PDB file of C-alpha atoms in Angstrom:
ATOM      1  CA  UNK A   1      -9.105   5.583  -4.352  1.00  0.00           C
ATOM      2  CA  UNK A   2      -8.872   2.473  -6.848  1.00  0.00           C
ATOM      3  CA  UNK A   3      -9.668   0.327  -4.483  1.00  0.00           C
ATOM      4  CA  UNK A   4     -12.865   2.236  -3.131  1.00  0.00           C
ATOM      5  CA  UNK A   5     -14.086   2.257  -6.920  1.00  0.00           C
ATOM      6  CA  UNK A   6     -13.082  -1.707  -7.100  1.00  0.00           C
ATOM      7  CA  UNK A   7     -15.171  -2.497  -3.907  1.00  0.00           C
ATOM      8  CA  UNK A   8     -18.053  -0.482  -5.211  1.00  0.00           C
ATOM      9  CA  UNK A   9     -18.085  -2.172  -8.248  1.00  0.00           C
ATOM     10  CA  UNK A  10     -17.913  -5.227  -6.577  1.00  0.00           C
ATOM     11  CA  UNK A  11     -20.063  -4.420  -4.411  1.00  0.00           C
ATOM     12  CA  UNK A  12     -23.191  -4.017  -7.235  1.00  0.00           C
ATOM     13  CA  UNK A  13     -21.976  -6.613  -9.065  1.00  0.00           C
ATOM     14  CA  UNK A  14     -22.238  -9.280  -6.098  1.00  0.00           C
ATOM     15  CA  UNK A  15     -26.018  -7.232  -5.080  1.00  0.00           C
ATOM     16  CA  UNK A  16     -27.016  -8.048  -8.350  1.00  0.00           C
ATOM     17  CA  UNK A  17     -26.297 -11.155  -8.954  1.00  0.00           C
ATOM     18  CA  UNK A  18     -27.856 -12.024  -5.765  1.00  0.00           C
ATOM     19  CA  UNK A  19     -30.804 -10.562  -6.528  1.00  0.00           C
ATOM     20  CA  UNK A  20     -30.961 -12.839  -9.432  1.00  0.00           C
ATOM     21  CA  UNK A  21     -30.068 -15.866  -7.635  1.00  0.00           C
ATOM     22  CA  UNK A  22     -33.332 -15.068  -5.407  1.00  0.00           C
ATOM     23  CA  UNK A  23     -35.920 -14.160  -7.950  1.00  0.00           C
ATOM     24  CA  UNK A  24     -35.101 -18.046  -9.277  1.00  0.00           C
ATOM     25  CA  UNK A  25     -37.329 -19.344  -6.245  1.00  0.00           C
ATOM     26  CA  UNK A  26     -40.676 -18.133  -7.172  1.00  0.00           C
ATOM     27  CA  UNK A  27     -40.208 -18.433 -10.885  1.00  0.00           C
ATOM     28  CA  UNK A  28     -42.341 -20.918 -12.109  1.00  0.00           C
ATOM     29  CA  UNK A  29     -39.991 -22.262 -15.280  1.00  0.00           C
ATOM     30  CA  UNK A  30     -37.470 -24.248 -14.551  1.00  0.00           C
ATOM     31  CA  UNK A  31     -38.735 -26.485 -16.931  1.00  0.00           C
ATOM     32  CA  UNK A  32     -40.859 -26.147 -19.735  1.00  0.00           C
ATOM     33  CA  UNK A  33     -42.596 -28.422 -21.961  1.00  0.00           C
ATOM     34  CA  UNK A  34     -45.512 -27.774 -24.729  1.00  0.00           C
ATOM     35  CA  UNK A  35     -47.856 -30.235 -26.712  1.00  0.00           C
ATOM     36  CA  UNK A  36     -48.682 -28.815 -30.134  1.00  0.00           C
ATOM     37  CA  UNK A  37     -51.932 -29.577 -32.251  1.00  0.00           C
ATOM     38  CA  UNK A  38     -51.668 -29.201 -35.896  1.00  0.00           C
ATOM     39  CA  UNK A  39     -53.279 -25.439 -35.683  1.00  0.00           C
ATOM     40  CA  UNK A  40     -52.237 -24.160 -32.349  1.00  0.00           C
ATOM     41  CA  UNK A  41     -50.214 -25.130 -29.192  1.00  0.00           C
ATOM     42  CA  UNK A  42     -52.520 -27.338 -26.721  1.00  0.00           C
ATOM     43  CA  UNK A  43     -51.091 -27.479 -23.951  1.00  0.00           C
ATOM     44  CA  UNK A  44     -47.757 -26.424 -21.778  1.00  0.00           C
ATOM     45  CA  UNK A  45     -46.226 -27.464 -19.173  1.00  0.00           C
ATOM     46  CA  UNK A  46     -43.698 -26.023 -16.628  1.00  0.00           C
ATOM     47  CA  UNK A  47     -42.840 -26.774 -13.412  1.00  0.00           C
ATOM     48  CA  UNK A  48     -40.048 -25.620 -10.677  1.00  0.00           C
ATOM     49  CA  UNK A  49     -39.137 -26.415  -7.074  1.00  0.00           C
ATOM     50  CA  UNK A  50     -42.534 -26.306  -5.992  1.00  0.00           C
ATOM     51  CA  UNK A  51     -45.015 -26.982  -7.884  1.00  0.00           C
ATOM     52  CA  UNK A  52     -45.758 -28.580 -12.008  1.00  0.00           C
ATOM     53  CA  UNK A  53     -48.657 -26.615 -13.748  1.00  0.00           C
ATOM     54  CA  UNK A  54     -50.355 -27.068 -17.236  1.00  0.00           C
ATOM     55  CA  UNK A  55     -51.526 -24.354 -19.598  1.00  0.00           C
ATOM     56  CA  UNK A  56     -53.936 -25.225 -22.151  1.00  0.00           C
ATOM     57  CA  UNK A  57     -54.976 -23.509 -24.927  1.00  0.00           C
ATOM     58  CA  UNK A  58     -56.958 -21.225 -23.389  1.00  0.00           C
ATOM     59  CA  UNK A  59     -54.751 -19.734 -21.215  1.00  0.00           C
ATOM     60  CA  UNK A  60     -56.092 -21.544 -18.070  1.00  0.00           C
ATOM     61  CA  UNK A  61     -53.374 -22.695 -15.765  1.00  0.00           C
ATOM     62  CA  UNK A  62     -53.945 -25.478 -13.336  1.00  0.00           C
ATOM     63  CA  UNK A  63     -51.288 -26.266 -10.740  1.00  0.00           C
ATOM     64  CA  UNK A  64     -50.618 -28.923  -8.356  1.00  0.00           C
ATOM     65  CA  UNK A  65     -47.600 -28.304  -5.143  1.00  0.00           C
ATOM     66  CA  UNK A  66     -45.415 -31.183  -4.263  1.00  0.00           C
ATOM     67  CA  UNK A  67     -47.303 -33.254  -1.193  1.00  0.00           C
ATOM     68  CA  UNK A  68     -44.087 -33.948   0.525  1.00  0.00           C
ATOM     69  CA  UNK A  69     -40.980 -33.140   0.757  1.00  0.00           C
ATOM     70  CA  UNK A  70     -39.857 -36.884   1.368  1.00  0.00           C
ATOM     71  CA  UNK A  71     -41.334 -38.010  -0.997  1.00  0.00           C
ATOM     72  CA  UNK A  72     -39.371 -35.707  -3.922  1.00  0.00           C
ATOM     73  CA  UNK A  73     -36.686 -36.785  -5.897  1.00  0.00           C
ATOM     74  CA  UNK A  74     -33.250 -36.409  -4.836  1.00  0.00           C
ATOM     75  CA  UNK A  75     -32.536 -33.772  -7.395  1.00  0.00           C
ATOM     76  CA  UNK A  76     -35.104 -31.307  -6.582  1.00  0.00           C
ATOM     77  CA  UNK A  77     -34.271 -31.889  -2.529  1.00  0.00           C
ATOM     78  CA  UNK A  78     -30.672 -30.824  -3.382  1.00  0.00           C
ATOM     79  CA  UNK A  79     -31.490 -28.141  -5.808  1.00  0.00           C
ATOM     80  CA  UNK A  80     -33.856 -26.647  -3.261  1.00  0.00           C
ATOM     81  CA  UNK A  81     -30.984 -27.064  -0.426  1.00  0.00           C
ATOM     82  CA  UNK A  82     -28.694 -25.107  -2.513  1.00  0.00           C
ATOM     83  CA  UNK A  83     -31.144 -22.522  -4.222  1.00  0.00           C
ATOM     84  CA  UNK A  84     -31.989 -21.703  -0.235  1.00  0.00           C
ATOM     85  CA  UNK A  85     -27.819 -21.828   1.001  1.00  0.00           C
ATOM     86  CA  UNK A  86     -27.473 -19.214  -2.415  1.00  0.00           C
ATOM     87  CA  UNK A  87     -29.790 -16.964  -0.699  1.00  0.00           C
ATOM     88  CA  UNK A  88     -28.651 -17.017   2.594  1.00  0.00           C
ATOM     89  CA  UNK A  89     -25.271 -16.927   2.190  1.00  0.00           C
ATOM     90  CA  UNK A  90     -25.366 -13.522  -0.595  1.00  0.00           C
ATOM     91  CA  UNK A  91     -27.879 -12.131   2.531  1.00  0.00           C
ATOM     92  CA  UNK A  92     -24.968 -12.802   4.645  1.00  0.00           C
ATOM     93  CA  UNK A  93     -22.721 -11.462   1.926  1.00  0.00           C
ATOM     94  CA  UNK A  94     -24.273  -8.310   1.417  1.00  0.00           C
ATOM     95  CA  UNK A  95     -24.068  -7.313   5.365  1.00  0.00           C
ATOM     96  CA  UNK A  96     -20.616  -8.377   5.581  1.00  0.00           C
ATOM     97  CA  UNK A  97     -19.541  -6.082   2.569  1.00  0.00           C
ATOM     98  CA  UNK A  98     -21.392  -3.129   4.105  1.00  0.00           C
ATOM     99  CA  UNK A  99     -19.107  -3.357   6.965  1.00  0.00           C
ATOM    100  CA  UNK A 100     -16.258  -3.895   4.864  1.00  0.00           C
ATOM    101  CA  UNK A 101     -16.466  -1.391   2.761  1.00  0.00           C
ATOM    102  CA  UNK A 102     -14.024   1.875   2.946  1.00  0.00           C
ATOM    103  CA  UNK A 103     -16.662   4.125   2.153  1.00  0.00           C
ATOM    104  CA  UNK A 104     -18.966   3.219   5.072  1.00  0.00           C
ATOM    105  CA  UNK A 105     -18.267   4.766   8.666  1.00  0.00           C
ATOM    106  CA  UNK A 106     -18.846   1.815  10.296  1.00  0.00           C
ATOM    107  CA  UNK A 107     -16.154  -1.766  10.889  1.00  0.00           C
ATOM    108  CA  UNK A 108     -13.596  -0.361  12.879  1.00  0.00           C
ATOM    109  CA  UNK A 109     -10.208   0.406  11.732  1.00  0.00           C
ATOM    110  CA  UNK A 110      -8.743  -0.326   7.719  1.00  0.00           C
ATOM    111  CA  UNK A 111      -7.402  -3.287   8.052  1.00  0.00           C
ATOM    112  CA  UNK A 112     -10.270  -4.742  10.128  1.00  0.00           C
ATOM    113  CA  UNK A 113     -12.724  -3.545   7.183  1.00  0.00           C
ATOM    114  CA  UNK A 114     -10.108  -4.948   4.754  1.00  0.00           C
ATOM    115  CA  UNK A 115     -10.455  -8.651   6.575  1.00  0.00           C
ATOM    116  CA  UNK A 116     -14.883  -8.040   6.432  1.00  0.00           C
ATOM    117  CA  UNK A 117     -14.793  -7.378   2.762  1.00  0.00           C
ATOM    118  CA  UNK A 118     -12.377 -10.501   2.314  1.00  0.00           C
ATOM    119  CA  UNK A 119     -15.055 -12.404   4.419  1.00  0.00           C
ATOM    120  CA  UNK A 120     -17.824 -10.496   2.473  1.00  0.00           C
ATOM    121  CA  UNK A 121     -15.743 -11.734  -1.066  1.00  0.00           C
ATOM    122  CA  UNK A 122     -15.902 -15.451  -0.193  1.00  0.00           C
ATOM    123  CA  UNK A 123     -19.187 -15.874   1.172  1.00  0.00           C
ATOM    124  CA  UNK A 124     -20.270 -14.011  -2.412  1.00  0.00           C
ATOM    125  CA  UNK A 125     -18.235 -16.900  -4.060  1.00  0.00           C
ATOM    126  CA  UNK A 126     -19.869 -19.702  -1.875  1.00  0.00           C
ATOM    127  CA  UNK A 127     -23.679 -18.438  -3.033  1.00  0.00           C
ATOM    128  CA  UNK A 128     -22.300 -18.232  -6.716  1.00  0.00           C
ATOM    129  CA  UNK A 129     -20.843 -21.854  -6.489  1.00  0.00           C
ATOM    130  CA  UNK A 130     -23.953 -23.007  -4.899  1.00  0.00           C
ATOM    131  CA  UNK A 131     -26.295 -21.384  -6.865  1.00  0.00           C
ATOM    132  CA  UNK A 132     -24.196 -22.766 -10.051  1.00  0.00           C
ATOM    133  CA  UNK A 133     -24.273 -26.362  -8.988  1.00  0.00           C
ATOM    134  CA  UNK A 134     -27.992 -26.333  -8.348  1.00  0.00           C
ATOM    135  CA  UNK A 135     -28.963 -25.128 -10.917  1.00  0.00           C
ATOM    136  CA  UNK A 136     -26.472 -27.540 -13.017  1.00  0.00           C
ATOM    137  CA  UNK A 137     -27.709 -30.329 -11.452  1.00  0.00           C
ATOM    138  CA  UNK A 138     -31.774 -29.721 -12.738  1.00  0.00           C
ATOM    139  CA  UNK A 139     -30.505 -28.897 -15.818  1.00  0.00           C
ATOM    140  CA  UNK A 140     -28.357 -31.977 -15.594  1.00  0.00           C
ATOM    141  CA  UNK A 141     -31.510 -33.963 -14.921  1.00  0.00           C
ATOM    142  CA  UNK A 142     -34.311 -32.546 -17.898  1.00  0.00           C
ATOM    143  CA  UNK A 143     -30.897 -32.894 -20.376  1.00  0.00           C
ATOM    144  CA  UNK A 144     -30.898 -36.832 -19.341  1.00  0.00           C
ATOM    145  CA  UNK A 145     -34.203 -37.032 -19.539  1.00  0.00           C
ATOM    146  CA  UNK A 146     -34.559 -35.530 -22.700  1.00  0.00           C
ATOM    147  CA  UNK A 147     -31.806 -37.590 -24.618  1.00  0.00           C
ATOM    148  CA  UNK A 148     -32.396 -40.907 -22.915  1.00  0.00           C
ATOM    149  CA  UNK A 149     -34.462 -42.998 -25.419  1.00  0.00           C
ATOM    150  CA  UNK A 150     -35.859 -45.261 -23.133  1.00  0.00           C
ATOM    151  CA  UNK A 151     -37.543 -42.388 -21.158  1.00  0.00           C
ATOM    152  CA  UNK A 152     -41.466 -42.777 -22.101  1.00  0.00           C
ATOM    153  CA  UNK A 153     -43.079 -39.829 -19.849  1.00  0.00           C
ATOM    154  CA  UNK A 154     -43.146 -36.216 -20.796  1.00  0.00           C
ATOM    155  CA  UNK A 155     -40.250 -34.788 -21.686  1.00  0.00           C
ATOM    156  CA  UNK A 156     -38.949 -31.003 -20.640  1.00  0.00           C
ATOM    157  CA  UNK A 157     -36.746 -28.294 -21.250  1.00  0.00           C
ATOM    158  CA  UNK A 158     -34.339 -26.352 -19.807  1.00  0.00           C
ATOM    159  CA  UNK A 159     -36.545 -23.063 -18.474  1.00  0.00           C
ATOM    160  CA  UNK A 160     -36.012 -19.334 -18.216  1.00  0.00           C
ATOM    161  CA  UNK A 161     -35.199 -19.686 -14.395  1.00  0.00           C
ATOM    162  CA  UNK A 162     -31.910 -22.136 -15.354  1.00  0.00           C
ATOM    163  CA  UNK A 163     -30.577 -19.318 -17.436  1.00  0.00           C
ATOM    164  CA  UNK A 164     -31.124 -16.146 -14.752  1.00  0.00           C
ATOM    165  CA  UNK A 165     -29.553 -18.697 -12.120  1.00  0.00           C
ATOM    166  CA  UNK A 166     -26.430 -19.151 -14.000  1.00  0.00           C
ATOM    167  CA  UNK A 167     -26.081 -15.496 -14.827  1.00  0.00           C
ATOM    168  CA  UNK A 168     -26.930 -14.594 -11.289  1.00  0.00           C
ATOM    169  CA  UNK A 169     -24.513 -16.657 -10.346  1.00  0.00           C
ATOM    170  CA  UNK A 170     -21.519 -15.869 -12.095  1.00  0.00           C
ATOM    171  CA  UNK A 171     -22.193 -12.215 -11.008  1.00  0.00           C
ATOM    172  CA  UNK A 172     -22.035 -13.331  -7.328  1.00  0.00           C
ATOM    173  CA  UNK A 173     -18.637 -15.499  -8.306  1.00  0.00           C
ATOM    174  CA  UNK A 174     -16.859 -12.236 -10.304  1.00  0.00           C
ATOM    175  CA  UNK A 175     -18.359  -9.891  -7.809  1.00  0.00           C
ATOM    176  CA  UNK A 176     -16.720 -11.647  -4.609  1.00  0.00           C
ATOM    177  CA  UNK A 177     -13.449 -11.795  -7.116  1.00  0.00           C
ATOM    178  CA  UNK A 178     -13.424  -8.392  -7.146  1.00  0.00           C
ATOM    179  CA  UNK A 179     -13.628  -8.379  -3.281  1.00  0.00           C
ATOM    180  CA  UNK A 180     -10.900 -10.469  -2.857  1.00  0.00           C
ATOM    181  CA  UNK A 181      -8.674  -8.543  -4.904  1.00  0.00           C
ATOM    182  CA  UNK A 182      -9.216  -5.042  -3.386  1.00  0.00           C
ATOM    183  CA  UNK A 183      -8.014  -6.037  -0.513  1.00  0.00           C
ATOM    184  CA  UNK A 184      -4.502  -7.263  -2.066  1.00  0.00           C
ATOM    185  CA  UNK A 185      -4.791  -3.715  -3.582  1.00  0.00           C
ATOM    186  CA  UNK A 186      -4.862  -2.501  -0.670  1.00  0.00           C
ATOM    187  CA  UNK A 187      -1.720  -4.164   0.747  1.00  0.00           C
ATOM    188  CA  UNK A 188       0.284  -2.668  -1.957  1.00  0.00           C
ATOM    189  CA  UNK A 189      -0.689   0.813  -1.047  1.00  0.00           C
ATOM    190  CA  UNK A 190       2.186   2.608   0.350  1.00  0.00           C
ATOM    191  CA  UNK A 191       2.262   4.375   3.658  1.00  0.00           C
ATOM    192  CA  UNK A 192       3.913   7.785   4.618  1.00  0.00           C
ATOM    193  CA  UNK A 193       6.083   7.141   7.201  1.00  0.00           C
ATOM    194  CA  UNK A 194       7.564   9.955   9.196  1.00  0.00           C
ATOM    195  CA  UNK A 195      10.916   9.694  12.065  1.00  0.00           C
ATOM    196  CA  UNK A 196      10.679  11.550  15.233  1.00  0.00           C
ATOM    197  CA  UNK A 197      14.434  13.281  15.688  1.00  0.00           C
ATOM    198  CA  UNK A 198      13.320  14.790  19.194  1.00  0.00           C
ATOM    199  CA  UNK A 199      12.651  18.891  20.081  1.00  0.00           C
ATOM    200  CA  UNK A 200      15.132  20.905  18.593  1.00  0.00           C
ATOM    201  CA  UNK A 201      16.542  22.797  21.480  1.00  0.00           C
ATOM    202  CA  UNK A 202      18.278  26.519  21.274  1.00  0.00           C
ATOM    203  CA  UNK A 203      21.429  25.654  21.959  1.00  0.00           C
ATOM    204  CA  UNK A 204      21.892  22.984  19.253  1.00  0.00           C
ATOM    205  CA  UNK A 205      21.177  24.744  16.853  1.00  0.00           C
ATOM    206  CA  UNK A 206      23.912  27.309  18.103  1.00  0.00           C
ATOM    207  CA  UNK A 207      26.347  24.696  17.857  1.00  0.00           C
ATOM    208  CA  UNK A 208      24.929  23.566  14.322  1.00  0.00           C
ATOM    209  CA  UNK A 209      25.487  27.063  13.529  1.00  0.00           C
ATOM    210  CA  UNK A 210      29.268  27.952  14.914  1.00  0.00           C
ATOM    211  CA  UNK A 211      29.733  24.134  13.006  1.00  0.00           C
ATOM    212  CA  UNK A 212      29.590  26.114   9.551  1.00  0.00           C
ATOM    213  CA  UNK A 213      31.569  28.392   7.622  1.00  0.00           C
ATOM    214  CA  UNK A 214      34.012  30.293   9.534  1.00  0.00           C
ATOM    215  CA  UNK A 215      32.569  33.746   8.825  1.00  0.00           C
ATOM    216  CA  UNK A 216      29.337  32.917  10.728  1.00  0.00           C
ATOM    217  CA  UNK A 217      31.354  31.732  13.770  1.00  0.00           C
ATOM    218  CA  UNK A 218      30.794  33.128  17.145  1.00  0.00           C
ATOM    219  CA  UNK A 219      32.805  32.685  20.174  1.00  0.00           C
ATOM    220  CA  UNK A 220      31.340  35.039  22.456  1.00  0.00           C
ATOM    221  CA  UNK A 221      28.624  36.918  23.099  1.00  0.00           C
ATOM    222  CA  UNK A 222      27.326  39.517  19.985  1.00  0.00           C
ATOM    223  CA  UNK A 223      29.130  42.975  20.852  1.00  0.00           C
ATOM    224  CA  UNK A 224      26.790  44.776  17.597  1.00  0.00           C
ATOM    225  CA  UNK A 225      24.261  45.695  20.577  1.00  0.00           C
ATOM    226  CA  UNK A 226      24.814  47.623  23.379  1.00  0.00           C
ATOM    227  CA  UNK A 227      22.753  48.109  27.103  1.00  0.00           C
ATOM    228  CA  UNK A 228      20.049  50.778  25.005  1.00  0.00           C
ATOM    229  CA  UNK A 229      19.188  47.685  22.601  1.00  0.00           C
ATOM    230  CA  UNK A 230      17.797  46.021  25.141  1.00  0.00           C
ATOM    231  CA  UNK A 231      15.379  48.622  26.936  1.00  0.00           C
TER     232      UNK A 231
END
């Protein structure tokens, strides 16, 4: 029963985070940048994996995508590699865990569902690490950036999206935990085990029964009944 509750809980745990993880595609700040005037902001930038847009003070937003992919920075290449691998693999995650679970019908016996929800446990870890580092590694970029005195362009900052990406993320990562430790909960279940002595036959339990006390002895046949007991 502890273990049902623990993959459960793992289960929604892992969903959630992965639903995280995913709504970090379309959202537009990753990074996030404003020009004040001396009354009111002017202008703001953000961009993401896609696409850099400005605000201005009107609240008019003008966007421009990314021509081509080839010719992107390394950075956003990678962190769009492993933003995509994050979603595919909790996808992959989610199905495997349904199968895995003990209160679903279907994955065969117990200790083949125990093996899917393992499976289901580390491909939840994988999207959580991947998710993690690619988000890391923008942040890791618009923190250089930023510092780096010698850096004349506009500078950014770290976005809302960086922020739901790590939390997703660590949900994934403690989620597929949990997995993996329900099934070494599992293990340490103990089984009822019950020995097969053979049929108990008539006459052994005669001679179990002449083997007691020597007032329940018989040697012959019962002389209490006569010929009328017996019609």
């Amino acid at each position: 029963m502890a273990s049902t509750a623990l993959e459960i809980v793992a289960f929604v745990v892992s969903i959630s985070g992965w639903v995280l993880v995913s709504s970090t595609l379309p959202t537009d700040y990753w990074k996030v940048s404003t020009i004040d005037g001396t009354v009111i902001t002017t202008a703001t930038y953000f961009a993401n994996l896609w696409k850099i847009c400005v605000t201005d003070s009107t609240g008019v937003a003008n966007c421009k995508e990314f021509p081509s992919m080839l010719a992107l920075d390394g950075y956003i290449q990678a962190c769009r590699g492993l933003m995509i691998a994050a979603v595919s693999l909790g996808f992959f995650g989610s199905i495997f865990a349904l199968f895995g679970m003990k209160c679903t019908k279907v994955g065969g016996s117990d200790q083949a569902k125990a093996k899917i929800a393992c499976l289901a446990g580390i491909v939840f870890i994988l999207s959580g690490l991947c998710s993690m580092t690619g988000c890391s590694l923008y942040a890791n970029k618009i923190t250089t950036e930023f510092f780096d005195p010698l850096y004349m362009e506009q500078k950014y900052e770290l976005g809302a999206a960086l922020f739901i990406g790590w939390a997703g993320a660590s949900l994934c990562i403690i989620g597929g935990v949990i997995f993996c430790f329900s099934i070494s909960d599992n293990n340490k279940t103990p089984r009822m085990g019950y020995t097969y002595n053979g049929p108990t036959s008539v006459m052994s339990s005669r001679t179990k029964y002449q083997g007691g006390e020597g007032d329940f002895k018989t040697t012959g046949p019962s002389k209490q009944f006569d010929k009328n007991a017996y019609v």
